[in-house]
Short mmCIF file of C-alpha atoms in Angstrom, two decimals:
data_model
loop_
_atom_site.label_atom_id
_atom_site.label_comp_id
_atom_site.label_asym_id
_atom_site.label_seq_id
_atom_site.Cartn_x
_atom_site.Cartn_y
_atom_site.Cartn_z
CA MET F 17 72.14 88.86 70.18
CA THR F 18 71.84 87.59 73.76
CA THR F 19 74.78 87.59 76.11
CA ALA F 20 76.03 84.64 78.13
CA GLN F 21 74.79 86.17 81.36
CA GLU F 22 71.32 86.79 79.89
CA THR F 23 70.90 83.14 78.85
CA ARG F 24 72.27 81.77 82.10
CA PRO F 25 69.46 80.64 84.50
CA ASN F 26 68.70 83.41 86.97
CA THR F 27 68.89 81.16 90.04
CA LEU F 28 72.26 79.80 88.95
CA ARG F 29 73.63 83.33 88.52
CA TRP F 30 72.73 84.19 92.10
CA ARG F 31 74.24 80.95 93.35
CA ALA F 32 77.38 81.92 91.47
CA LEU F 33 77.26 85.30 93.19
CA GLY F 34 77.13 83.48 96.52
CA LEU F 35 80.37 81.67 95.64
CA ILE F 36 81.97 84.89 94.43
CA ALA F 37 80.95 86.67 97.64
CA LEU F 38 82.36 83.75 99.64
CA ALA F 39 85.66 84.25 97.84
CA GLN F 40 85.74 87.94 98.76
CA PHE F 41 84.73 87.04 102.32
CA MET F 42 87.57 84.52 102.63
CA VAL F 43 90.45 86.51 101.12
CA ILE F 44 89.63 89.42 103.43
CA MET F 45 88.98 87.14 106.41
CA ASP F 46 92.48 85.77 106.00
CA THR F 47 93.84 89.27 106.64
CA SER F 48 91.90 89.54 109.89
CA ILE F 49 91.43 86.09 111.38
CA ILE F 50 94.97 86.14 112.68
CA GLY F 51 94.31 89.35 114.65
CA VAL F 52 93.05 87.82 117.90
CA ALA F 53 95.64 85.02 117.62
CA LEU F 54 98.60 87.40 117.33
CA PRO F 55 99.59 87.31 121.03
CA ARG F 56 99.51 83.48 121.05
CA MET F 57 101.49 83.34 117.80
CA ARG F 58 104.03 85.79 119.17
CA ASP F 59 104.67 83.57 122.18
CA ALA F 60 104.64 80.27 120.25
CA LEU F 61 106.83 81.28 117.29
CA GLY F 62 109.09 83.96 118.75
CA PHE F 63 107.84 87.14 117.06
CA THR F 64 108.88 90.45 118.58
CA PRO F 65 106.44 93.39 118.95
CA SER F 66 108.06 95.15 115.99
CA THR F 67 107.96 92.09 113.70
CA LEU F 68 104.48 90.87 114.68
CA SER F 69 102.83 93.00 112.00
CA TRP F 70 104.57 90.86 109.36
CA VAL F 71 102.05 88.11 110.02
CA PHE F 72 99.63 90.54 108.38
CA ASN F 73 102.01 92.28 105.98
CA ALA F 74 103.45 89.08 104.45
CA TYR F 75 99.95 88.15 103.27
CA VAL F 76 98.96 91.65 102.18
CA ILE F 77 102.18 92.36 100.27
CA ALA F 78 101.92 89.10 98.31
CA PHE F 79 98.23 89.73 97.79
CA GLY F 80 98.59 93.35 96.71
CA GLY F 81 101.80 92.90 94.75
CA LEU F 82 100.51 89.99 92.67
CA LEU F 83 96.95 91.22 92.09
CA LEU F 84 97.83 92.85 88.79
CA LEU F 85 99.38 89.60 87.64
CA GLY F 86 96.21 87.80 88.77
CA GLY F 87 94.06 90.22 86.82
CA ARG F 88 96.17 89.79 83.70
CA LEU F 89 96.14 85.99 83.98
CA SER F 90 92.38 86.10 84.42
CA ASP F 91 92.02 88.01 81.15
CA LEU F 92 94.37 85.62 79.34
CA PHE F 93 93.39 82.19 80.60
CA GLY F 94 89.84 82.57 81.83
CA ALA F 95 88.42 83.79 85.10
CA ARG F 96 87.01 80.46 86.30
CA ARG F 97 90.32 78.68 85.73
CA LEU F 98 92.25 81.28 87.73
CA PHE F 99 89.55 81.30 90.41
CA ALA F 100 90.03 77.56 90.98
CA ALA F 101 93.85 77.80 90.86
CA GLY F 102 93.76 80.53 93.48
CA TRP F 103 91.73 78.38 95.87
CA ALA F 104 94.20 75.49 95.45
CA ILE F 105 97.15 77.75 96.26
CA LEU F 106 95.32 79.30 99.21
CA LEU F 107 94.65 75.82 100.56
CA ALA F 108 98.36 74.89 100.33
CA GLY F 109 99.44 78.12 102.04
CA SER F 110 96.93 77.60 104.84
CA VAL F 111 98.29 74.13 105.61
CA LEU F 112 101.85 75.49 105.64
CA ALA F 113 100.98 78.45 107.90
CA GLY F 114 99.08 76.26 110.34
CA ALA F 115 101.89 73.71 110.60
CA ALA F 116 104.63 76.33 111.01
CA GLY F 117 106.95 75.94 113.97
CA ASN F 118 109.01 79.08 113.51
CA VAL F 119 108.80 82.61 112.11
CA PRO F 120 110.25 82.00 108.58
CA VAL F 121 107.89 79.08 107.84
CA GLU F 122 104.91 81.04 109.18
CA LEU F 123 105.70 83.99 106.92
CA ALA F 124 106.26 81.67 103.95
CA GLY F 125 102.80 80.21 104.50
CA ARG F 126 101.28 83.66 104.67
CA ILE F 127 103.01 84.63 101.42
CA VAL F 128 101.59 81.53 99.66
CA GLN F 129 98.14 82.39 101.03
CA GLY F 130 98.48 85.92 99.65
CA ALA F 131 99.51 84.59 96.23
CA GLY F 132 96.39 82.43 96.13
CA ALA F 133 94.20 85.35 97.14
CA ALA F 134 95.80 87.43 94.37
CA LEU F 135 94.37 84.97 91.83
CA ILE F 136 90.99 84.65 93.51
CA ALA F 137 90.09 88.32 93.96
CA PRO F 138 90.39 89.72 90.40
CA SER F 139 88.93 86.60 88.79
CA ALA F 140 85.96 86.78 91.18
CA LEU F 141 85.25 90.40 90.17
CA THR F 142 85.60 89.50 86.49
CA LEU F 143 83.10 86.66 86.93
CA LEU F 144 80.69 89.03 88.67
CA MET F 145 80.88 91.45 85.75
CA MET F 146 80.36 88.61 83.29
CA LEU F 147 77.22 87.52 85.10
CA PHE F 148 75.61 90.88 85.94
CA GLY F 149 77.35 93.54 83.80
CA SER F 150 74.53 93.77 81.25
CA ASN F 151 71.93 94.81 83.84
CA PRO F 152 72.90 98.02 85.77
CA LYS F 153 70.23 97.49 88.45
CA GLU F 154 71.29 93.90 89.14
CA LEU F 155 74.95 94.92 88.94
CA THR F 156 74.49 97.49 91.71
CA LYS F 157 72.82 94.87 93.90
CA ALA F 158 75.45 92.27 93.13
CA LEU F 159 78.29 94.70 93.89
CA ALA F 160 76.60 95.68 97.16
CA LEU F 161 76.45 92.04 98.25
CA TYR F 162 80.02 91.48 97.06
CA GLY F 163 81.24 94.62 98.75
CA ALA F 164 79.52 93.75 102.04
CA ALA F 165 81.36 90.42 102.03
CA ALA F 166 84.70 92.22 102.45
CA PRO F 167 84.13 94.00 105.80
CA ALA F 168 81.95 91.10 106.95
CA GLY F 169 84.89 88.78 106.30
CA GLY F 170 87.25 91.22 107.99
CA THR F 171 85.40 91.47 111.26
CA ALA F 172 83.93 87.97 111.18
CA GLY F 173 87.56 86.84 110.92
CA VAL F 174 88.28 88.61 114.18
CA PHE F 175 85.28 86.91 115.83
CA LEU F 176 86.11 83.44 114.47
CA GLY F 177 89.74 83.95 115.35
CA GLY F 178 88.65 84.64 118.90
CA VAL F 179 86.53 81.50 119.12
CA ILE F 180 89.22 79.30 117.56
CA THR F 181 92.07 80.76 119.60
CA GLU F 182 90.10 80.53 122.83
CA TYR F 183 88.71 77.00 122.45
CA LEU F 184 91.09 75.24 120.01
CA SER F 185 94.54 76.66 119.18
CA TRP F 186 95.96 79.34 116.88
CA PRO F 187 96.94 76.98 113.97
CA TRP F 188 93.24 76.34 113.37
CA VAL F 189 92.75 79.92 112.21
CA PHE F 190 94.58 78.67 109.09
CA TYR F 191 93.21 75.13 108.94
CA LEU F 192 89.69 76.61 108.77
CA ASN F 193 90.43 77.49 105.14
CA VAL F 194 90.96 73.88 104.10
CA PRO F 195 87.34 72.58 104.00
CA ILE F 196 86.09 75.88 102.58
CA ALA F 197 88.68 75.77 99.79
CA VAL F 198 87.73 72.19 98.92
CA LEU F 199 84.05 73.19 98.78
CA ALA F 200 84.84 76.19 96.56
CA LEU F 201 86.86 74.01 94.15
CA PHE F 202 83.95 71.64 93.68
CA ALA F 203 81.35 74.42 93.40
CA ALA F 204 83.29 76.52 90.88
CA ARG F 205 82.76 74.15 87.98
CA ALA F 206 79.09 73.67 88.82
CA VAL F 207 77.91 77.29 89.06
CA LEU F 208 80.49 79.60 87.46
CA PRO F 209 80.62 80.47 83.75
CA GLY F 210 83.52 78.82 81.96
CA GLY F 211 85.65 79.70 79.00
CA ALA F 212 88.42 82.21 78.45
CA THR F 213 87.82 85.86 77.65
CA GLY F 214 89.45 85.63 74.26
CA THR F 215 92.32 88.00 75.08
CA ARG F 216 95.73 87.05 73.78
CA GLY F 217 99.15 88.21 74.88
CA THR F 218 102.09 87.53 77.16
CA VAL F 219 102.54 87.84 80.91
CA ASP F 220 104.88 90.42 82.40
CA VAL F 221 106.34 88.30 85.20
CA PHE F 222 109.23 90.73 85.70
CA GLY F 223 106.76 93.54 86.31
CA ALA F 224 104.89 91.45 88.87
CA LEU F 225 108.10 90.60 90.73
CA THR F 226 109.28 94.21 90.62
CA VAL F 227 106.12 95.68 92.14
CA THR F 228 105.92 92.94 94.80
CA LEU F 229 109.57 93.27 95.83
CA GLY F 230 109.33 97.04 95.74
CA LEU F 231 106.30 97.08 98.02
CA GLY F 232 107.81 94.50 100.39
CA THR F 233 111.14 96.33 100.64
CA LEU F 234 109.44 99.67 101.25
CA VAL F 235 107.20 98.24 104.00
CA TYR F 236 110.20 96.47 105.60
CA GLY F 237 112.16 99.72 105.77
CA ILE F 238 109.27 101.62 107.31
CA VAL F 239 108.43 98.96 109.92
CA ARG F 240 112.07 98.51 110.94
CA ALA F 241 112.76 102.25 111.29
CA PRO F 242 111.70 102.72 114.95
CA GLU F 243 113.92 99.84 116.09
CA ALA F 244 116.94 100.30 113.80
CA GLY F 245 116.66 104.02 113.05
CA TRP F 246 115.69 105.80 109.86
CA ALA F 247 119.32 106.14 108.80
CA ALA F 248 119.79 102.37 108.90
CA THR F 249 116.62 101.62 106.99
CA SER F 250 116.86 104.44 104.45
CA ILE F 251 118.54 102.06 101.99
CA ALA F 252 115.60 99.68 102.14
CA VAL F 253 113.09 102.51 101.77
CA GLY F 254 115.04 103.97 98.85
CA ALA F 255 115.39 100.58 97.16
CA GLY F 256 111.65 100.00 97.50
CA LEU F 257 110.87 103.35 95.88
CA VAL F 258 113.33 102.66 93.07
CA LEU F 259 111.80 99.25 92.36
CA LEU F 260 108.31 100.77 92.24
CA ALA F 261 109.59 103.48 89.88
CA VAL F 262 111.14 100.78 87.67
CA PHE F 263 107.79 99.01 87.59
CA VAL F 264 105.97 102.15 86.44
CA ALA F 265 108.64 102.88 83.81
CA ARG F 266 108.42 99.34 82.49
CA GLN F 267 104.63 99.50 82.25
CA ALA F 268 104.94 102.68 80.19
CA LYS F 269 107.28 101.03 77.64
CA ALA F 270 106.39 97.32 77.70
CA ARG F 271 104.77 95.84 74.64
CA THR F 272 102.25 93.89 76.74
CA PRO F 273 102.30 95.65 80.14
CA LEU F 274 100.97 94.10 83.29
CA MET F 275 99.12 97.38 83.88
CA ARG F 276 98.34 99.50 80.85
CA LEU F 277 98.89 103.00 82.22
CA SER F 278 96.53 104.55 79.69
CA ILE F 279 93.66 102.75 81.42
CA PHE F 280 93.74 105.59 83.94
CA ARG F 281 92.48 107.93 81.21
CA ALA F 282 89.08 106.36 81.78
CA PRO F 283 86.90 108.96 83.55
CA ARG F 284 86.97 108.66 87.34
CA LEU F 285 88.96 105.40 87.43
CA GLY F 286 92.05 107.03 88.94
CA ALA F 287 90.04 108.97 91.54
CA ALA F 288 88.08 105.88 92.55
CA ASN F 289 91.23 103.84 92.97
CA LEU F 290 92.81 106.61 95.04
CA ALA F 291 89.80 106.51 97.34
CA GLN F 292 90.32 102.77 97.76
CA VAL F 293 93.99 103.37 98.64
CA PHE F 294 93.05 105.80 101.42
CA LEU F 295 90.27 103.50 102.67
CA GLY F 296 92.72 100.62 103.08
CA ALA F 297 95.41 102.83 104.59
CA ALA F 298 93.01 104.14 107.27
CA TRP F 299 90.79 101.13 107.95
CA ILE F 300 93.31 98.28 108.32
CA PRO F 301 95.51 100.01 110.96
CA MET F 302 92.33 100.78 112.91
CA TRP F 303 91.36 97.10 112.92
CA PHE F 304 94.92 95.97 113.80
CA PHE F 305 95.46 98.30 116.75
CA LEU F 306 91.89 98.18 118.02
CA ASN F 307 92.24 94.43 118.39
CA LEU F 308 95.52 94.86 120.31
CA TYR F 309 93.98 97.58 122.52
CA LEU F 310 91.11 95.27 123.48
CA GLN F 311 93.49 92.47 124.51
CA GLN F 312 96.65 94.16 125.66
CA VAL F 313 95.10 97.16 127.49
CA LEU F 314 91.50 96.34 128.37
CA GLY F 315 92.41 92.74 129.15
CA PHE F 316 89.86 91.00 126.93
CA ARG F 317 90.42 87.31 126.28
CA ALA F 318 90.44 86.04 122.71
CA PHE F 319 86.74 85.24 122.38
CA PRO F 320 85.37 88.46 123.98
CA ALA F 321 87.81 90.51 121.89
CA GLY F 322 86.38 89.02 118.71
CA ALA F 323 82.78 89.36 119.87
CA ALA F 324 83.38 93.01 120.76
CA LEU F 325 83.72 93.88 117.07
CA LEU F 326 80.48 92.23 115.95
CA PRO F 327 78.40 95.45 116.21
CA MET F 328 80.79 97.09 113.80
CA THR F 329 80.45 94.18 111.38
CA ALA F 330 76.67 94.26 111.50
CA LEU F 331 76.57 97.98 110.76
CA ILE F 332 78.97 97.68 107.83
CA VAL F 333 76.99 94.87 106.21
CA LEU F 334 73.69 96.70 106.73
CA GLY F 335 75.15 99.96 105.42
CA MET F 336 76.61 98.38 102.30
CA ILE F 337 73.49 96.40 101.38
CA ALA F 338 70.70 98.76 102.41
CA LEU F 339 72.14 102.29 102.63
CA ALA F 340 74.97 102.69 100.13
CA PRO F 341 72.99 101.67 96.98
CA ARG F 342 70.20 104.15 97.83
CA VAL F 343 72.65 106.97 98.45
CA ILE F 344 74.45 106.21 95.18
CA GLY F 345 71.17 106.10 93.28
CA ARG F 346 70.12 109.49 94.60
CA PHE F 347 73.39 111.43 94.81
CA GLY F 348 75.86 109.60 92.59
CA ALA F 349 79.25 108.26 93.71
CA LYS F 350 81.14 111.39 94.79
CA LEU F 351 79.04 112.42 97.80
CA PRO F 352 79.03 109.05 99.61
CA ILE F 353 82.77 108.61 99.00
CA VAL F 354 83.64 112.00 100.49
CA ALA F 355 81.10 111.73 103.31
CA GLY F 356 82.18 108.18 104.11
CA LEU F 357 85.87 109.08 104.36
CA LEU F 358 84.97 112.08 106.57
CA LEU F 359 82.93 109.84 108.90
CA LEU F 360 85.80 107.35 108.99
CA ALA F 361 88.16 110.17 109.96
CA ILE F 362 85.79 111.26 112.76
CA GLY F 363 85.52 107.73 114.13
CA LEU F 364 89.31 107.29 114.06
CA GLY F 365 89.82 110.66 115.74
CA TRP F 366 87.40 109.57 118.44
CA LEU F 367 89.36 106.32 118.91
CA ALA F 368 92.53 108.35 119.34
CA LEU F 369 91.09 109.44 122.72
CA VAL F 370 91.31 105.88 124.14
CA ARG F 371 92.43 105.60 127.77
CA ALA F 372 94.58 103.08 129.60
CA ASP F 373 91.76 102.64 132.15
CA GLY F 374 89.01 102.93 129.55
CA SER F 375 86.10 100.64 128.73
CA PHE F 376 84.63 99.05 125.65
CA TRP F 377 81.29 100.87 125.97
CA VAL F 378 82.84 104.35 126.17
CA ASP F 379 86.17 104.15 124.38
CA VAL F 380 85.52 101.62 121.62
CA LEU F 381 81.89 100.99 120.66
CA PRO F 382 80.63 104.50 119.72
CA ALA F 383 83.77 105.46 117.77
CA SER F 384 83.96 102.12 115.98
CA LEU F 385 80.33 102.42 114.82
CA VAL F 386 80.96 105.89 113.38
CA ALA F 387 84.01 104.56 111.54
CA ALA F 388 82.04 101.55 110.29
CA LEU F 389 79.28 103.78 108.91
CA GLY F 390 81.88 105.79 107.01
CA MET F 391 83.46 102.65 105.57
CA SER F 392 80.08 101.29 104.44
CA LEU F 393 79.29 104.53 102.61
CA ALA F 394 82.61 104.97 100.82
CA PHE F 395 83.59 101.43 99.86
CA ILE F 396 80.83 100.44 97.41
CA PRO F 397 80.77 103.61 95.22
CA SER F 398 84.56 103.72 94.90
CA LEU F 399 84.72 99.99 94.08
CA SER F 400 81.89 100.00 91.53
CA THR F 401 83.15 103.17 89.84
CA ALA F 402 86.66 101.78 89.48
CA ILE F 403 85.46 98.52 87.95
CA SER F 404 82.81 99.92 85.60
CA ALA F 405 85.15 102.62 84.23
CA ALA F 406 87.24 100.09 82.26
CA ARG F 407 86.42 98.40 78.98
CA PRO F 408 84.69 94.98 79.38
CA GLU F 409 87.67 93.09 77.96
CA GLU F 410 89.87 94.63 80.66
CA GLY F 411 87.66 93.63 83.56
CA GLY F 412 90.38 91.50 85.11
CA LEU F 413 92.88 94.36 84.87
CA ALA F 414 90.46 96.88 86.38
CA SER F 415 89.55 94.56 89.25
CA GLY F 416 93.22 93.81 89.80
CA ILE F 417 94.02 97.52 89.97
CA VAL F 418 91.26 98.39 92.41
CA ASN F 419 92.10 95.46 94.68
CA THR F 420 95.78 96.35 94.45
CA GLY F 421 95.00 99.93 95.48
CA TYR F 422 93.19 98.79 98.59
CA GLN F 423 95.81 96.21 99.58
CA VAL F 424 98.79 98.50 98.88
CA GLY F 425 97.10 101.21 100.93
CA SER F 426 96.55 98.65 103.70
CA ALA F 427 100.19 97.54 103.73
CA LEU F 428 101.68 101.02 103.62
CA GLY F 429 99.17 102.45 106.08
CA LEU F 430 99.81 99.67 108.58
CA ALA F 431 103.59 99.96 108.11
CA VAL F 432 103.57 103.69 108.82
CA MET F 433 101.17 103.40 111.78
CA THR F 434 103.18 100.48 113.22
CA ALA F 435 106.30 102.64 113.08
CA LEU F 436 104.52 105.59 114.70
CA ALA F 437 102.95 103.42 117.38
CA ALA F 438 106.24 101.70 118.22
CA ALA F 439 108.01 105.06 118.50
CA SER F 440 105.25 106.25 120.85
CA GLY F 441 105.31 103.34 123.29
CA ALA F 442 103.42 100.45 121.66
CA SER F 443 106.45 98.13 121.97
CA ALA F 444 106.37 98.31 125.78
CA LEU F 445 104.52 95.06 126.54
CA GLY F 446 102.96 94.98 129.98
CA ASP F 447 102.71 98.77 130.29
CA PRO F 448 99.07 99.75 129.57
CA ALA F 449 99.81 103.49 129.62
CA ALA F 450 102.63 103.22 127.09
CA LEU F 451 100.67 100.83 124.89
CA THR F 452 97.65 103.14 124.91
CA SER F 453 99.84 106.08 123.96
CA GLY F 454 101.18 104.18 120.96
CA TYR F 455 97.79 102.93 119.83
CA SER F 456 96.34 106.45 120.20
CA VAL F 457 99.00 107.83 117.85
CA ALA F 458 98.17 105.09 115.33
CA PHE F 459 94.47 105.93 115.45
CA ALA F 460 95.20 109.64 115.04
CA GLY F 461 97.50 108.99 112.10
CA SER F 462 94.86 106.83 110.44
CA ALA F 463 92.34 109.64 110.94
CA VAL F 464 94.66 112.00 109.07
CA LEU F 465 94.85 109.53 106.17
CA ALA F 466 91.05 109.25 105.99
CA LEU F 467 90.73 113.02 106.08
CA ALA F 468 93.30 113.35 103.29
CA GLY F 469 91.35 110.78 101.28
CA ALA F 470 88.17 112.80 101.65
CA GLY F 471 89.99 115.92 100.47
CA PHE F 472 91.49 114.20 97.42
CA ALA F 473 88.13 112.62 96.52
CA ALA F 474 86.41 116.01 96.74
CA LEU F 475 89.02 117.56 94.44
CA THR F 476 89.54 114.79 91.88
CA PHE F 477 86.21 112.95 91.62
CA ARG F 478 83.94 114.13 88.86
CA ARG F 479 80.28 114.16 89.82
CA ARG F 480 79.15 112.63 86.51
#
């Protein structure tokens, strides 16, 4: 009996992969395209140095918190349908964020964008598995292209953000999504496989709200701590932890859980997801503070700041497409995950040596390339292992979990590093020495997270 992906024309499958990779590119680009525009947004909308990270966190918390719901809805109602719905919501959020005239409206737009991305990401991975899951060789290639779209979108977002901020204005970093979303909506019906997966059940909306509110409250407490004091924010931190505990308890007892906890019994799924958590927790703070260091300390304008990160992007894409699949084929998944996290830790440790009177060529470029090589080695094997460990009918859930792990790690890692940086001088605008001290602490803290990830992967990841 032939499968749907086997009967689908080969050229159409690869066109579909192009659209799926575009989706991954865009949802990650929307986390990074605002980076270069942050100083302009701060001045235009009235953000403070301690609240500026919420332009990023509002998106990531909605994205990460609702990914499990997106994965479940993808399994219930069909991946293509959820894929299209996600693009429509992302389009609406982009218009709202671009038109915002104050902080609350801007954050509301970012939340809507994150909700749209939470539908796009797991449905895109489910569609990829539907199209290429029957052929391991093609699946590895497809996942490499899909995986490369994430860091490419991340750093390309910084570059495009620089061009747009320099030559247009910051709202256009959001309006850029509008024509791309329209194109994706038209292309989805033409090239993506239709039909539902056949799964029946209910949707745990309470669980989705609990995990999203828990994550948001926890991040809020951590980010506010340097300004208000840990005693004042301990209630928020405690409430966030309680909400997350309630979510886990509910999933253990619910009749139709949002996240079936027994799925983690699948060999290596838990270890692979943990690697994704540490990757997000170490990589995203590096990107956030490196961008600020280039502009606030080295004095780069918006466009040069974005262009300065292009070498890192090129190396990540090359590593994920050409290097990672070969290393996986020869050594399996464990070695590149551990080695990649170690290289990421080395690159971040090197960045922690940045100087107030430093230069791009000495203080940024070499260290960022080492970190990029580590990311390119670790990302693909941890992603592919996490997805392939689940049963085919739970592809949406598995992709939702692995994306959630990365985004939750990103939000918590950035929250902690923002708090550490602010406590170490990063809130002192106009003082390069103090800013550099704060950014250095953030880079060093991220290096510790990457090193911890390498240790956990070495201990928990089974070779076969």
